[in-house]
mmCIF file of C-alpha atoms in Angstrom:
data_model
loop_
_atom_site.group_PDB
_atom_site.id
_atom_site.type_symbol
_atom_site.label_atom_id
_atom_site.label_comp_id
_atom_site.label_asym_id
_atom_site.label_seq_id
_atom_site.Cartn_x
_atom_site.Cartn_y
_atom_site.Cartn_z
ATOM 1 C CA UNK F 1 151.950 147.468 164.842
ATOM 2 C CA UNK F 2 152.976 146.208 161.525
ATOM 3 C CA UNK F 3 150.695 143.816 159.412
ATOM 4 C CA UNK F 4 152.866 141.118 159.739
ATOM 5 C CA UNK F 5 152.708 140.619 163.426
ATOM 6 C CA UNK F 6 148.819 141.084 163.473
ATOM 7 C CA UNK F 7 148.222 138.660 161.347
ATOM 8 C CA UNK F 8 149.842 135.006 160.811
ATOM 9 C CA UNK F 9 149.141 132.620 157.781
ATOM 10 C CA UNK F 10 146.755 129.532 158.181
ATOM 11 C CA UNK F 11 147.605 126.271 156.199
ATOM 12 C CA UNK F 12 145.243 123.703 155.076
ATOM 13 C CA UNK F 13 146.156 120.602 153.526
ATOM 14 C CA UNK F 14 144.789 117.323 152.624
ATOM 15 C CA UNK F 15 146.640 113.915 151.746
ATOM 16 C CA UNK F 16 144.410 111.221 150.396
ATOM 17 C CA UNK F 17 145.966 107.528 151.783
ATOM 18 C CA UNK F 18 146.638 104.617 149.031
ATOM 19 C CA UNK F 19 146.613 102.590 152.055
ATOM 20 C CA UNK F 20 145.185 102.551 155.829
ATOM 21 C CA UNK F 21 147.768 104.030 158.223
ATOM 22 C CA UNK F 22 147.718 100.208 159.829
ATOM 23 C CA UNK F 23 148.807 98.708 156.901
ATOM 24 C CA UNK F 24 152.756 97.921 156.538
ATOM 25 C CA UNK F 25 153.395 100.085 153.374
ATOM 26 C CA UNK F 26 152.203 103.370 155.612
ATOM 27 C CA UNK F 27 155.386 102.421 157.967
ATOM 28 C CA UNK F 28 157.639 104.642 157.068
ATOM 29 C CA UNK F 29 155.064 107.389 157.000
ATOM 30 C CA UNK F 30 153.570 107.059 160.285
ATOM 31 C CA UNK F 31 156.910 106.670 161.481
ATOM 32 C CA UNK F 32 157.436 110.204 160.442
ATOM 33 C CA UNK F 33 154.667 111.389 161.687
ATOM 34 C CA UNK F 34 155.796 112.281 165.017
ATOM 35 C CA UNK F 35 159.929 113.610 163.989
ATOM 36 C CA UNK F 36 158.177 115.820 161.212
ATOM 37 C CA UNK F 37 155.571 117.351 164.011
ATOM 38 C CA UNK F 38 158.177 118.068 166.490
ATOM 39 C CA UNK F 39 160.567 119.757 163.714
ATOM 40 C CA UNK F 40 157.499 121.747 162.743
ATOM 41 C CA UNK F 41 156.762 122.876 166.518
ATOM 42 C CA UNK F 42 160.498 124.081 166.923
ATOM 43 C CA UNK F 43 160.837 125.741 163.660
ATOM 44 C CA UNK F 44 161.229 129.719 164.019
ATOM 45 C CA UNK F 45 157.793 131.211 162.959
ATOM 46 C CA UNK F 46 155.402 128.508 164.130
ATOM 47 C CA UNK F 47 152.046 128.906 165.938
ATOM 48 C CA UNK F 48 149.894 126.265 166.113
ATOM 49 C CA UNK F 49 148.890 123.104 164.666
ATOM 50 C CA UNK F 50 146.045 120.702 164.726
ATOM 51 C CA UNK F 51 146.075 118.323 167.473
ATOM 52 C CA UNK F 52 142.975 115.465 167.670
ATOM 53 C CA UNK F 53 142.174 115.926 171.632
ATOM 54 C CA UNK F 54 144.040 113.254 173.905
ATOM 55 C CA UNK F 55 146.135 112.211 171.002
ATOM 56 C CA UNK F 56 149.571 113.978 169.679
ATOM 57 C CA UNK F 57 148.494 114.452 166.013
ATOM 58 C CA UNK F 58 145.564 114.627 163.644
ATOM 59 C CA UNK F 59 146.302 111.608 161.605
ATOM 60 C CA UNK F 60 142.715 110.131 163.215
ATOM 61 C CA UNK F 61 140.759 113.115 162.081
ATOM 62 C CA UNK F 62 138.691 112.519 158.782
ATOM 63 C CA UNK F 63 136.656 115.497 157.966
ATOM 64 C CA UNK F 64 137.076 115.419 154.358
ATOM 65 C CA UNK F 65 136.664 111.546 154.088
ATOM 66 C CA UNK F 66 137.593 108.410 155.567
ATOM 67 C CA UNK F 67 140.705 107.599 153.519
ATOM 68 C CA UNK F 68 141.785 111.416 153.590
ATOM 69 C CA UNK F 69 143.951 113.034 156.200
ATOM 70 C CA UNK F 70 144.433 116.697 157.156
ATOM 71 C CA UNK F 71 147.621 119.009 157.968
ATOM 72 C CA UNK F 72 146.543 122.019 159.261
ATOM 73 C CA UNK F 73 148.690 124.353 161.213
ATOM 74 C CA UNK F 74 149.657 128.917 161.211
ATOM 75 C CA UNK F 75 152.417 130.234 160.985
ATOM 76 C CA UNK F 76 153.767 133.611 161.627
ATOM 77 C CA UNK F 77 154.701 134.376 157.951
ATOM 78 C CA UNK F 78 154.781 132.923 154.544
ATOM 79 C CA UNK F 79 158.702 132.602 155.011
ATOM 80 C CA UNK F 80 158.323 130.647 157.944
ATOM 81 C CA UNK F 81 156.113 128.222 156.525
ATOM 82 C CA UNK F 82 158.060 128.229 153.350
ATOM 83 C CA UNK F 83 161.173 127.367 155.007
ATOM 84 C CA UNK F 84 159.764 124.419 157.119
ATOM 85 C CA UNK F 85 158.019 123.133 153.656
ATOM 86 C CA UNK F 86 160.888 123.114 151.422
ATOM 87 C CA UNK F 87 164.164 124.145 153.710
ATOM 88 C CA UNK F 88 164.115 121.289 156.420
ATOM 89 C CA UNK F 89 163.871 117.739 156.876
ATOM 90 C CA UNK F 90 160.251 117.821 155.910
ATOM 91 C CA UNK F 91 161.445 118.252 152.390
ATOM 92 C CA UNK F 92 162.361 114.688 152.356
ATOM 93 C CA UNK F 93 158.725 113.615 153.455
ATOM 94 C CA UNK F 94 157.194 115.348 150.818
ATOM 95 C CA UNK F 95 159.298 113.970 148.120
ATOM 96 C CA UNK F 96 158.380 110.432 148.975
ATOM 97 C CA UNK F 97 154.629 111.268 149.370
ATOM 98 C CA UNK F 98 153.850 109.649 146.050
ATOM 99 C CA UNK F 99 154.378 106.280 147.551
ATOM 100 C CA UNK F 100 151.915 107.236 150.595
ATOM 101 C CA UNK F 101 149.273 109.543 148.975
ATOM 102 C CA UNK F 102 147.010 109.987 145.699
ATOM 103 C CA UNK F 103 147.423 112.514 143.834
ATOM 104 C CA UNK F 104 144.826 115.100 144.161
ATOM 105 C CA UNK F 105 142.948 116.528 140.553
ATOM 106 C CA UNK F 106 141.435 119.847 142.572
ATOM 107 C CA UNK F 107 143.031 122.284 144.742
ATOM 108 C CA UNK F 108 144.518 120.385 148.320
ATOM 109 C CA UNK F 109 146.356 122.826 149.808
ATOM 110 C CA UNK F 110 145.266 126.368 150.921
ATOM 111 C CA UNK F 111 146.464 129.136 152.518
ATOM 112 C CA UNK F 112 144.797 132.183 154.196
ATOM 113 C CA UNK F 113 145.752 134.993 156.582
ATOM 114 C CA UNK F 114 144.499 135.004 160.125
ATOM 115 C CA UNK F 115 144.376 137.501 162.919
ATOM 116 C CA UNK F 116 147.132 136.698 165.308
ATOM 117 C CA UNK F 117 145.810 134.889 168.331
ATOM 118 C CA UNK F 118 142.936 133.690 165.919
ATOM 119 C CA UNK F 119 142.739 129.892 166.258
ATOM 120 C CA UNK F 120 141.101 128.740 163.305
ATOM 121 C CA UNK F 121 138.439 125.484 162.625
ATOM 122 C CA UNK F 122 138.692 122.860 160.825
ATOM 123 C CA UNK F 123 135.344 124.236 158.860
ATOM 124 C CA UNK F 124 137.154 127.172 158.280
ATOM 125 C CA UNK F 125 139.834 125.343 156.533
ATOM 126 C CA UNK F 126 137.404 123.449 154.442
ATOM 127 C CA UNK F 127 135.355 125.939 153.509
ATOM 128 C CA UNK F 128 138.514 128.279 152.307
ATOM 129 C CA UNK F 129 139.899 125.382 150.713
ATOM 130 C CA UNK F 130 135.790 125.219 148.944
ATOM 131 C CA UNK F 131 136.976 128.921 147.958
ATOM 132 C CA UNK F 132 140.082 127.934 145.956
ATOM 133 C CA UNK F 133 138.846 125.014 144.158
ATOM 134 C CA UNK F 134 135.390 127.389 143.059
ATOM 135 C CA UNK F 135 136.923 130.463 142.323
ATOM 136 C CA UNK F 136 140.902 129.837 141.896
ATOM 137 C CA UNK F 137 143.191 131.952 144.197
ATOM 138 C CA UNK F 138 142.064 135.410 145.652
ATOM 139 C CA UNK F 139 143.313 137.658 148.920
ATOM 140 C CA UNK F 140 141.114 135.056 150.873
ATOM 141 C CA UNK F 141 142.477 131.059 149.950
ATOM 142 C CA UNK F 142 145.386 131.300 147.764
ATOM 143 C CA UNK F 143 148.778 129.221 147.428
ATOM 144 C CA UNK F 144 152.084 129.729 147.419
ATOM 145 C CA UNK F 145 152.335 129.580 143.676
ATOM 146 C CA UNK F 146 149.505 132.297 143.780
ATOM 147 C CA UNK F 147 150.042 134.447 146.804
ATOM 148 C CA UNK F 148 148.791 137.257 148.514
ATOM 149 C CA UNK F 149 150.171 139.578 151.241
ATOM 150 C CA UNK F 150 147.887 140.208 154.533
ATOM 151 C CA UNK F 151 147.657 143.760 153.537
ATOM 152 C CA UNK F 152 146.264 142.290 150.311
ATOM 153 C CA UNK F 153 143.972 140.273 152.311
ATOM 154 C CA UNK F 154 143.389 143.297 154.391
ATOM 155 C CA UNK F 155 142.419 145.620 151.395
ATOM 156 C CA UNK F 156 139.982 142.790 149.915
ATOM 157 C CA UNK F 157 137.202 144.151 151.748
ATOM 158 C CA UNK F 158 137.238 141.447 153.758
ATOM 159 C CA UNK F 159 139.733 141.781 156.246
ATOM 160 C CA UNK F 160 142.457 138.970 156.523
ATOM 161 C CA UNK F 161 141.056 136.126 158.507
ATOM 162 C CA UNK F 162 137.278 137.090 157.882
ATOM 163 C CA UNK F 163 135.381 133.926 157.509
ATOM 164 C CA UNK F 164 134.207 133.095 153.767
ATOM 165 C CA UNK F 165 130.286 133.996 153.026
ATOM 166 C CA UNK F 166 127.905 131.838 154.836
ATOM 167 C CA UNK F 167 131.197 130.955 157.227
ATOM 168 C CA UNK F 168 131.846 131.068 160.606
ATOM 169 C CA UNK F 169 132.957 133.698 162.326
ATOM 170 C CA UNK F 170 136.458 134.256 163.522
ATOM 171 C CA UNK F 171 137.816 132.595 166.537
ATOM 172 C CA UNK F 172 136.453 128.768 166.267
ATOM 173 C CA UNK F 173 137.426 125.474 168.321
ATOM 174 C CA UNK F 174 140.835 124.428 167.926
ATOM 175 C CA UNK F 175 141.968 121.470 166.194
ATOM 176 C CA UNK F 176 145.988 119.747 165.296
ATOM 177 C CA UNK F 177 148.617 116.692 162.617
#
């Protein structure tokens, strides 16, 4: 079995609102919300994303703050995120997320490798995206500017997917945007 099919690539973002998602300027965003998810879920390569229970997206979650909002979702393979991120209609969202979103100073977007099958937490996610804003990008929370491969990952010594120190261990609650 190659690498690449046993392991997929987690993504971690956070978006920090200028505005409540109520208020009128967040129209066109929430508006979005939904077309952008269900592009994502049909796009070649995709696993999983997070999904606040009884509700279909994670645009209520706040585990990084109550003006902050997560993305979180794995993908099969860099590629496949990469072309949902920057060859789709998502591209469009992202270019107007200046008039939605602060701009972050640290680190708001990680990326890690996963075992397939492994649904990871939403502490996971914060505590690899804790990793890239201590210690820059590594085999274990990098970026796409700064990547690694799973085998790189693999040959850390830490195995792709392993849980930062003092983390939890692999195979945590789900969660979904």
């Amino acid at each position: 079995m190659s690498t690449r099919t046993r392991y997929h690539l987690a993504q971690f973002n956070l978006a920090t609102l200028r505005f409540p998602l109520a208020d009128p300027r967040m129209a066109d965003f929430v508006a979005l919300v939904e077309p952008v998810n269900a592009l994502a879920d049909a796009t070649p390569g995709f696993v999983w994303r997070l999904v606040e229970e009884g509700e279909a997206d994670a645009t209520g979650m706040r585990p990084a703050g109550d003006d902050v909002i997560v993305n979180f979702s794995v993908w099969e393979s860099a590629e496949a995120l990469w072309d949902f991120v920057y060859r789709s209609a998502h591209l469009e969202t992202m270019r107007r997320r200046r008039e939605w979103f602060r701009r972050h100073v640290d680190a708001h977007l990680v990326l890690w490798w996963v075992p397939a099958g492994h649904v990871p937490s939403v502490g996971e996610a914060l505590e690899r995206l804790a990793l890239l804003r201590a210690d820059g990008p590594s085999p274990r929370a990098f970026t796409f500017s700064s990547s690694f491969t799973a085998e790189e990952a693999a040959g850390a010594g830490h195995g792709a997917g392993a849980a930062p120190a003092g983390g939890e261990p692999a195979g945590a609650e789900p969660a979904a945007l």
